[in-house]
JSON list of C-alpha atoms in Angstrom, two decimals:
[
{"chain": "Y", "resi": 186, "resn": "MET", "atom": "CA", "xyz": [18.93, 48.80, 23.69]},
{"chain": "Y", "resi": 187, "resn": "LYS", "atom": "CA", "xyz": [16.61, 47.48, 20.98]},
{"chain": "Y", "resi": 188, "resn": "GLN", "atom": "CA", "xyz": [17.98, 49.90, 18.37]},
{"chain": "Y", "resi": 189, "resn": "PHE", "atom": "CA", "xyz": [21.52, 48.95, 19.32]},
{"chain": "Y", "resi": 190, "resn": "PHE", "atom": "CA", "xyz": [20.65, 45.27, 18.88]},
{"chain": "Y", "resi": 191, "resn": "HIS", "atom": "CA", "xyz": [19.10, 45.99, 15.46]},
{"chain": "Y", "resi": 192, "resn": "LYS", "atom": "CA", "xyz": [22.25, 47.82, 14.36]},
{"chain": "Y", "resi": 193, "resn": "ILE", "atom": "CA", "xyz": [24.49, 44.98, 15.52]},
{"chain": "Y", "resi": 194, "resn": "MET", "atom": "CA", "xyz": [22.35, 42.35, 13.78]},
{"chain": "Y", "resi": 195, "resn": "SER", "atom": "CA", "xyz": [22.18, 44.32, 10.52]},
{"chain": "Y", "resi": 196, "resn": "LEU", "atom": "CA", "xyz": [25.96, 44.78, 10.56]},
{"chain": "Y", "resi": 197, "resn": "ALA", "atom": "CA", "xyz": [26.45, 41.05, 11.21]},
{"chain": "Y", "resi": 198, "resn": "MET", "atom": "CA", "xyz": [24.08, 40.08, 8.39]},
{"chain": "Y", "resi": 199, "resn": "ALA", "atom": "CA", "xyz": [25.87, 42.45, 5.98]},
{"chain": "Y", "resi": 200, "resn": "PHE", "atom": "CA", "xyz": [29.18, 40.85, 6.99]},
{"chain": "Y", "resi": 201, "resn": "VAL", "atom": "CA", "xyz": [27.77, 37.36, 6.34]},
{"chain": "Y", "resi": 202, "resn": "VAL", "atom": "CA", "xyz": [26.56, 38.38, 2.87]},
{"chain": "Y", "resi": 203, "resn": "LEU", "atom": "CA", "xyz": [29.94, 39.94, 2.11]},
{"chain": "Y", "resi": 204, "resn": "CYS", "atom": "CA", "xyz": [31.88, 36.87, 3.23]},
{"chain": "Y", "resi": 205, "resn": "SER", "atom": "CA", "xyz": [29.60, 34.40, 1.45]},
{"chain": "Y", "resi": 206, "resn": "THR", "atom": "CA", "xyz": [29.92, 36.18, -1.90]},
{"chain": "Y", "resi": 207, "resn": "MET", "atom": "CA", "xyz": [33.64, 36.92, -1.75]},
{"chain": "Y", "resi": 208, "resn": "SER", "atom": "CA", "xyz": [36.06, 34.50, -3.40]},
{"chain": "Y", "resi": 209, "resn": "PHE", "atom": "CA", "xyz": [39.80, 34.38, -2.81]},
{"chain": "Y", "resi": 210, "resn": "THR", "atom": "CA", "xyz": [42.86, 32.25, -3.49]},
{"chain": "Y", "resi": 211, "resn": "VAL", "atom": "CA", "xyz": [45.51, 30.92, -1.13]},
{"chain": "Y", "resi": 212, "resn": "ASN", "atom": "CA", "xyz": [48.89, 30.29, -2.76]},
{"chain": "Y", "resi": 213, "resn": "MET", "atom": "CA", "xyz": [51.31, 27.95, -1.00]},
{"chain": "Y", "resi": 214, "resn": "HIS", "atom": "CA", "xyz": [54.97, 27.36, -1.84]},
{"chain": "Y", "resi": 215, "resn": "TYR", "atom": "CA", "xyz": [56.53, 24.05, -0.80]},
{"chain": "Y", "resi": 216, "resn": "CYS", "atom": "CA", "xyz": [60.25, 23.43, -0.85]},
{"chain": "Y", "resi": 217, "resn": "GLY", "atom": "CA", "xyz": [60.46, 19.66, -0.79]},
{"chain": "Y", "resi": 218, "resn": "ASP", "atom": "CA", "xyz": [57.80, 18.61, 1.72]},
{"chain": "Y", "resi": 219, "resn": "ILE", "atom": "CA", "xyz": [58.10, 21.74, 3.87]},
{"chain": "Y", "resi": 220, "resn": "LEU", "atom": "CA", "xyz": [55.66, 24.62, 3.55]},
{"chain": "Y", "resi": 221, "resn": "VAL", "atom": "CA", "xyz": [57.78, 27.74, 3.11]},
{"chain": "Y", "resi": 222, "resn": "GLU", "atom": "CA", "xyz": [55.29, 30.49, 2.38]},
{"chain": "Y", "resi": 223, "resn": "THR", "atom": "CA", "xyz": [51.55, 31.11, 2.09]},
{"chain": "Y", "resi": 224, "resn": "ALA", "atom": "CA", "xyz": [49.95, 34.13, 0.51]},
{"chain": "Y", "resi": 225, "resn": "ILE", "atom": "CA", "xyz": [46.37, 35.27, 0.21]},
{"chain": "Y", "resi": 226, "resn": "PHE", "atom": "CA", "xyz": [45.19, 37.35, -2.77]},
{"chain": "Y", "resi": 227, "resn": "HIS", "atom": "CA", "xyz": [48.63, 37.30, -4.48]},
{"chain": "Y", "resi": 228, "resn": "LYS", "atom": "CA", "xyz": [51.29, 34.81, -5.65]},
{"chain": "Y", "resi": 229, "resn": "ALA", "atom": "CA", "xyz": [53.71, 33.34, -3.09]},
{"chain": "Y", "resi": 230, "resn": "LYS", "atom": "CA", "xyz": [57.27, 34.63, -3.60]},
{"chain": "Y", "resi": 231, "resn": "GLY", "atom": "CA", "xyz": [59.05, 31.35, -3.05]},
{"chain": "Y", "resi": 232, "resn": "CYS", "atom": "CA", "xyz": [62.28, 30.29, -1.38]},
{"chain": "Y", "resi": 233, "resn": "GLY", "atom": "CA", "xyz": [64.74, 31.30, -4.10]},
{"chain": "Y", "resi": 234, "resn": "MET", "atom": "CA", "xyz": [65.68, 27.71, -5.02]},
{"chain": "Y", "resi": 235, "resn": "GLU", "atom": "CA", "xyz": [63.58, 27.41, -8.15]},
{"chain": "Y", "resi": 236, "resn": "MET", "atom": "CA", "xyz": [65.31, 25.82, -11.11]},
{"chain": "Y", "resi": 237, "resn": "GLU", "atom": "CA", "xyz": [65.87, 28.12, -14.05]},
{"chain": "Y", "resi": 238, "resn": "LYS", "atom": "CA", "xyz": [64.92, 26.97, -17.51]},
{"chain": "Y", "resi": 239, "resn": "PRO", "atom": "CA", "xyz": [67.89, 26.43, -19.81]},
{"chain": "Y", "resi": 240, "resn": "SER", "atom": "CA", "xyz": [68.57, 29.28, -22.20]},
{"chain": "Y", "resi": 241, "resn": "THR", "atom": "CA", "xyz": [69.25, 27.02, -25.16]},
{"chain": "Y", "resi": 242, "resn": "ASP", "atom": "CA", "xyz": [66.90, 24.51, -26.66]},
{"chain": "Y", "resi": 243, "resn": "GLY", "atom": "CA", "xyz": [69.68, 22.01, -27.37]},
{"chain": "Y", "resi": 244, "resn": "CYS", "atom": "CA", "xyz": [70.44, 21.40, -23.70]},
{"chain": "Y", "resi": 245, "resn": "SER", "atom": "CA", "xyz": [69.19, 17.97, -22.68]},
{"chain": "Y", "resi": 246, "resn": "ILE", "atom": "CA", "xyz": [70.10, 18.06, -18.98]},
{"chain": "Y", "resi": 247, "resn": "THR", "atom": "CA", "xyz": [66.94, 18.22, -16.91]},
{"chain": "Y", "resi": 248, "resn": "LYS", "atom": "CA", "xyz": [66.54, 17.88, -13.17]},
{"chain": "Y", "resi": 249, "resn": "LYS", "atom": "CA", "xyz": [63.39, 17.63, -11.21]},
{"chain": "Y", "resi": 250, "resn": "ASN", "atom": "CA", "xyz": [62.54, 20.83, -9.42]},
{"chain": "Y", "resi": 251, "resn": "CYS", "atom": "CA", "xyz": [62.41, 20.46, -5.62]},
{"chain": "Y", "resi": 252, "resn": "CYS", "atom": "CA", "xyz": [59.96, 23.33, -5.22]},
{"chain": "Y", "resi": 253, "resn": "ASP", "atom": "CA", "xyz": [56.22, 23.01, -5.72]},
{"chain": "Y", "resi": 254, "resn": "GLU", "atom": "CA", "xyz": [53.43, 25.57, -6.00]},
{"chain": "Y", "resi": 255, "resn": "GLU", "atom": "CA", "xyz": [49.95, 24.78, -4.79]},
{"chain": "Y", "resi": 256, "resn": "GLN", "atom": "CA", "xyz": [46.90, 27.01, -5.18]},
{"chain": "Y", "resi": 257, "resn": "LEU", "atom": "CA", "xyz": [43.68, 26.70, -3.19]},
{"chain": "Y", "resi": 258, "resn": "VAL", "atom": "CA", "xyz": [40.72, 28.58, -4.66]},
{"chain": "Y", "resi": 259, "resn": "VAL", "atom": "CA", "xyz": [37.75, 29.37, -2.41]},
{"chain": "Y", "resi": 260, "resn": "ASP", "atom": "CA", "xyz": [34.79, 30.29, -4.60]},
{"chain": "Y", "resi": 261, "resn": "GLY", "atom": "CA", "xyz": [32.10, 32.52, -3.20]},
{"chain": "Y", "resi": 262, "resn": "GLN", "atom": "CA", "xyz": [28.42, 32.23, -3.89]},
{"chain": "Y", "resi": 263, "resn": "ASP", "atom": "CA", "xyz": [27.64, 33.52, -7.35]},
{"chain": "Y", "resi": 264, "resn": "GLU", "atom": "CA", "xyz": [24.00, 32.48, -7.51]},
{"chain": "Y", "resi": 265, "resn": "LEU", "atom": "CA", "xyz": [22.56, 35.75, -6.23]},
{"chain": "Y", "resi": 266, "resn": "GLN", "atom": "CA", "xyz": [19.32, 36.74, -7.87]},
{"chain": "Y", "resi": 267, "resn": "LEU", "atom": "CA", "xyz": [19.73, 40.28, -9.13]},
{"chain": "Y", "resi": 268, "resn": "GLN", "atom": "CA", "xyz": [16.62, 40.55, -11.27]},
{"chain": "Y", "resi": 269, "resn": "VAL", "atom": "CA", "xyz": [13.30, 41.28, -9.62]},
{"chain": "Y", "resi": 270, "resn": "ASP", "atom": "CA", "xyz": [11.10, 40.18, -12.53]},
{"chain": "Y", "resi": 271, "resn": "LYS", "atom": "CA", "xyz": [11.86, 36.47, -11.92]},
{"chain": "Y", "resi": 272, "resn": "ILE", "atom": "CA", "xyz": [10.49, 36.39, -8.36]},
{"chain": "Y", "resi": 273, "resn": "SER", "atom": "CA", "xyz": [7.91, 33.70, -7.61]},
{"chain": "Y", "resi": 274, "resn": "PHE", "atom": "CA", "xyz": [4.56, 34.46, -6.00]},
{"chain": "Y", "resi": 275, "resn": "ASP", "atom": "CA", "xyz": [5.65, 33.05, -2.63]},
{"chain": "Y", "resi": 276, "resn": "GLN", "atom": "CA", "xyz": [8.68, 35.34, -2.62]},
{"chain": "Y", "resi": 277, "resn": "GLN", "atom": "CA", "xyz": [6.48, 38.32, -3.48]},
{"chain": "Y", "resi": 278, "resn": "VAL", "atom": "CA", "xyz": [4.16, 37.51, -0.56]},
{"chain": "Y", "resi": 279, "resn": "PHE", "atom": "CA", "xyz": [7.14, 37.22, 1.77]},
{"chain": "Y", "resi": 280, "resn": "ILE", "atom": "CA", "xyz": [8.63, 40.54, 0.63]},
{"chain": "Y", "resi": 281, "resn": "ALA", "atom": "CA", "xyz": [5.28, 42.33, 0.94]},
{"chain": "Y", "resi": 282, "resn": "SER", "atom": "CA", "xyz": [4.65, 40.98, 4.45]},
{"chain": "Y", "resi": 283, "resn": "PHE", "atom": "CA", "xyz": [8.20, 41.79, 5.53]},
{"chain": "Y", "resi": 284, "resn": "VAL", "atom": "CA", "xyz": [7.97, 45.39, 4.30]},
{"chain": "Y", "resi": 285, "resn": "TYR", "atom": "CA", "xyz": [4.56, 45.84, 5.93]},
{"chain": "Y", "resi": 286, "resn": "THR", "atom": "CA", "xyz": [5.70, 44.55, 9.32]},
{"chain": "Y", "resi": 287, "resn": "TYR", "atom": "CA", "xyz": [8.99, 46.47, 9.16]},
{"chain": "Y", "resi": 288, "resn": "ILE", "atom": "CA", "xyz": [7.24, 49.77, 8.44]},
{"chain": "Y", "resi": 289, "resn": "ASN", "atom": "CA", "xyz": [4.70, 49.21, 11.23]},
{"chain": "Y", "resi": 290, "resn": "LEU", "atom": "CA", "xyz": [7.47, 48.26, 13.64]},
{"chain": "Y", "resi": 291, "resn": "PHE", "atom": "CA", "xyz": [8.60, 51.88, 13.94]},
{"chain": "Y", "resi": 292, "resn": "GLU", "atom": "CA", "xyz": [5.15, 53.44, 13.91]},
{"chain": "Y", "resi": 293, "resn": "GLY", "atom": "CA", "xyz": [4.48, 55.17, 17.22]},
{"chain": "Y", "resi": 294, "resn": "LEU", "atom": "CA", "xyz": [1.24, 55.97, 19.00]},
{"chain": "Y", "resi": 295, "resn": "ASP", "atom": "CA", "xyz": [-0.24, 59.42, 18.42]},
{"chain": "Y", "resi": 296, "resn": "ASN", "atom": "CA", "xyz": [-1.07, 60.01, 22.06]},
{"chain": "Y", "resi": 297, "resn": "ASN", "atom": "CA", "xyz": [-0.72, 58.15, 25.32]},
{"chain": "Y", "resi": 298, "resn": "VAL", "atom": "CA", "xyz": [-3.84, 56.00, 25.59]},
{"chain": "Y", "resi": 299, "resn": "SER", "atom": "CA", "xyz": [-4.92, 54.88, 29.03]},
{"chain": "Y", "resi": 300, "resn": "SER", "atom": "CA", "xyz": [-7.99, 52.74, 29.57]},
{"chain": "Y", "resi": 301, "resn": "PHE", "atom": "CA", "xyz": [-8.76, 53.84, 33.13]},
{"chain": "Y", "resi": 302, "resn": "GLU", "atom": "CA", "xyz": [-9.50, 57.50, 32.29]},
{"chain": "Y", "resi": 303, "resn": "GLU", "atom": "CA", "xyz": [-13.05, 56.70, 31.18]},
{"chain": "Y", "resi": 304, "resn": "TYR", "atom": "CA", "xyz": [-14.07, 54.93, 34.41]},
{"chain": "Y", "resi": 305, "resn": "GLU", "atom": "CA", "xyz": [-15.03, 56.55, 37.69]},
{"chain": "Y", "resi": 306, "resn": "PRO", "atom": "CA", "xyz": [-13.63, 55.17, 40.93]},
{"chain": "Y", "resi": 307, "resn": "PRO", "atom": "CA", "xyz": [-15.99, 53.04, 43.06]},
{"chain": "Y", "resi": 308, "resn": "LEU", "atom": "CA", "xyz": [-17.96, 54.67, 45.87]},
{"chain": "Y", "resi": 309, "resn": "VAL", "atom": "CA", "xyz": [-16.45, 54.17, 49.31]},
{"chain": "Y", "resi": 310, "resn": "ILE", "atom": "CA", "xyz": [-19.08, 52.78, 51.70]},
{"chain": "Y", "resi": 311, "resn": "LYS", "atom": "CA", "xyz": [-16.81, 51.62, 54.50]},
{"chain": "Y", "resi": 312, "resn": "GLN", "atom": "CA", "xyz": [-13.27, 52.51, 55.23]},
{"chain": "Y", "resi": 313, "resn": "ILE", "atom": "CA", "xyz": [-11.51, 49.23, 54.60]},
{"chain": "Y", "resi": 314, "resn": "PHE", "atom": "CA", "xyz": [-8.41, 50.17, 56.53]},
{"chain": "Y", "resi": 315, "resn": "LYS", "atom": "CA", "xyz": [-10.59, 50.64, 59.65]},
{"chain": "Y", "resi": 316, "resn": "ILE", "atom": "CA", "xyz": [-12.08, 47.16, 59.27]},
{"chain": "Y", "resi": 317, "resn": "ASP", "atom": "CA", "xyz": [-8.69, 45.52, 58.94]},
{"chain": "Y", "resi": 318, "resn": "GLU", "atom": "CA", "xyz": [-7.06, 47.36, 61.85]},
{"chain": "Y", "resi": 319, "resn": "THR", "atom": "CA", "xyz": [-5.77, 45.31, 64.75]},
{"chain": "Y", "resi": 320, "resn": "TYR", "atom": "CA", "xyz": [-4.83, 46.74, 68.10]},
{"chain": "Y", "resi": 321, "resn": "LEU", "atom": "CA", "xyz": [-2.32, 45.26, 70.50]},
{"chain": "Y", "resi": 322, "resn": "ILE", "atom": "CA", "xyz": [-3.34, 45.80, 74.09]}
]
């Protein structure tokens, strides 16, 4: 049960590190005030009502486009320390103590030690069960 719990916790911690360092974008396409499409990791396709740009430069007719694109960027954590030579003394002490306790966590006993093997049982002077007996007559 303990090993299963350790595996679950290590998987959860790896998932937290992965999610905290991953960045992604959410693209949203609005047609007027209505959200038409959202897309994660790629550009939203749209509703097909986008205004085309005029092919000639002399054309002066311009209309406001009813469609709008919005992009939400979620930045992940990029402040991870990848170099070991810039570790402070307190961090070194923590890492050393963690490694020491983690290694000793899985260290087993060489043999089954029992403390009562060295002692002899007490001498029986009276039979205690005979003293405590009660008889119903």
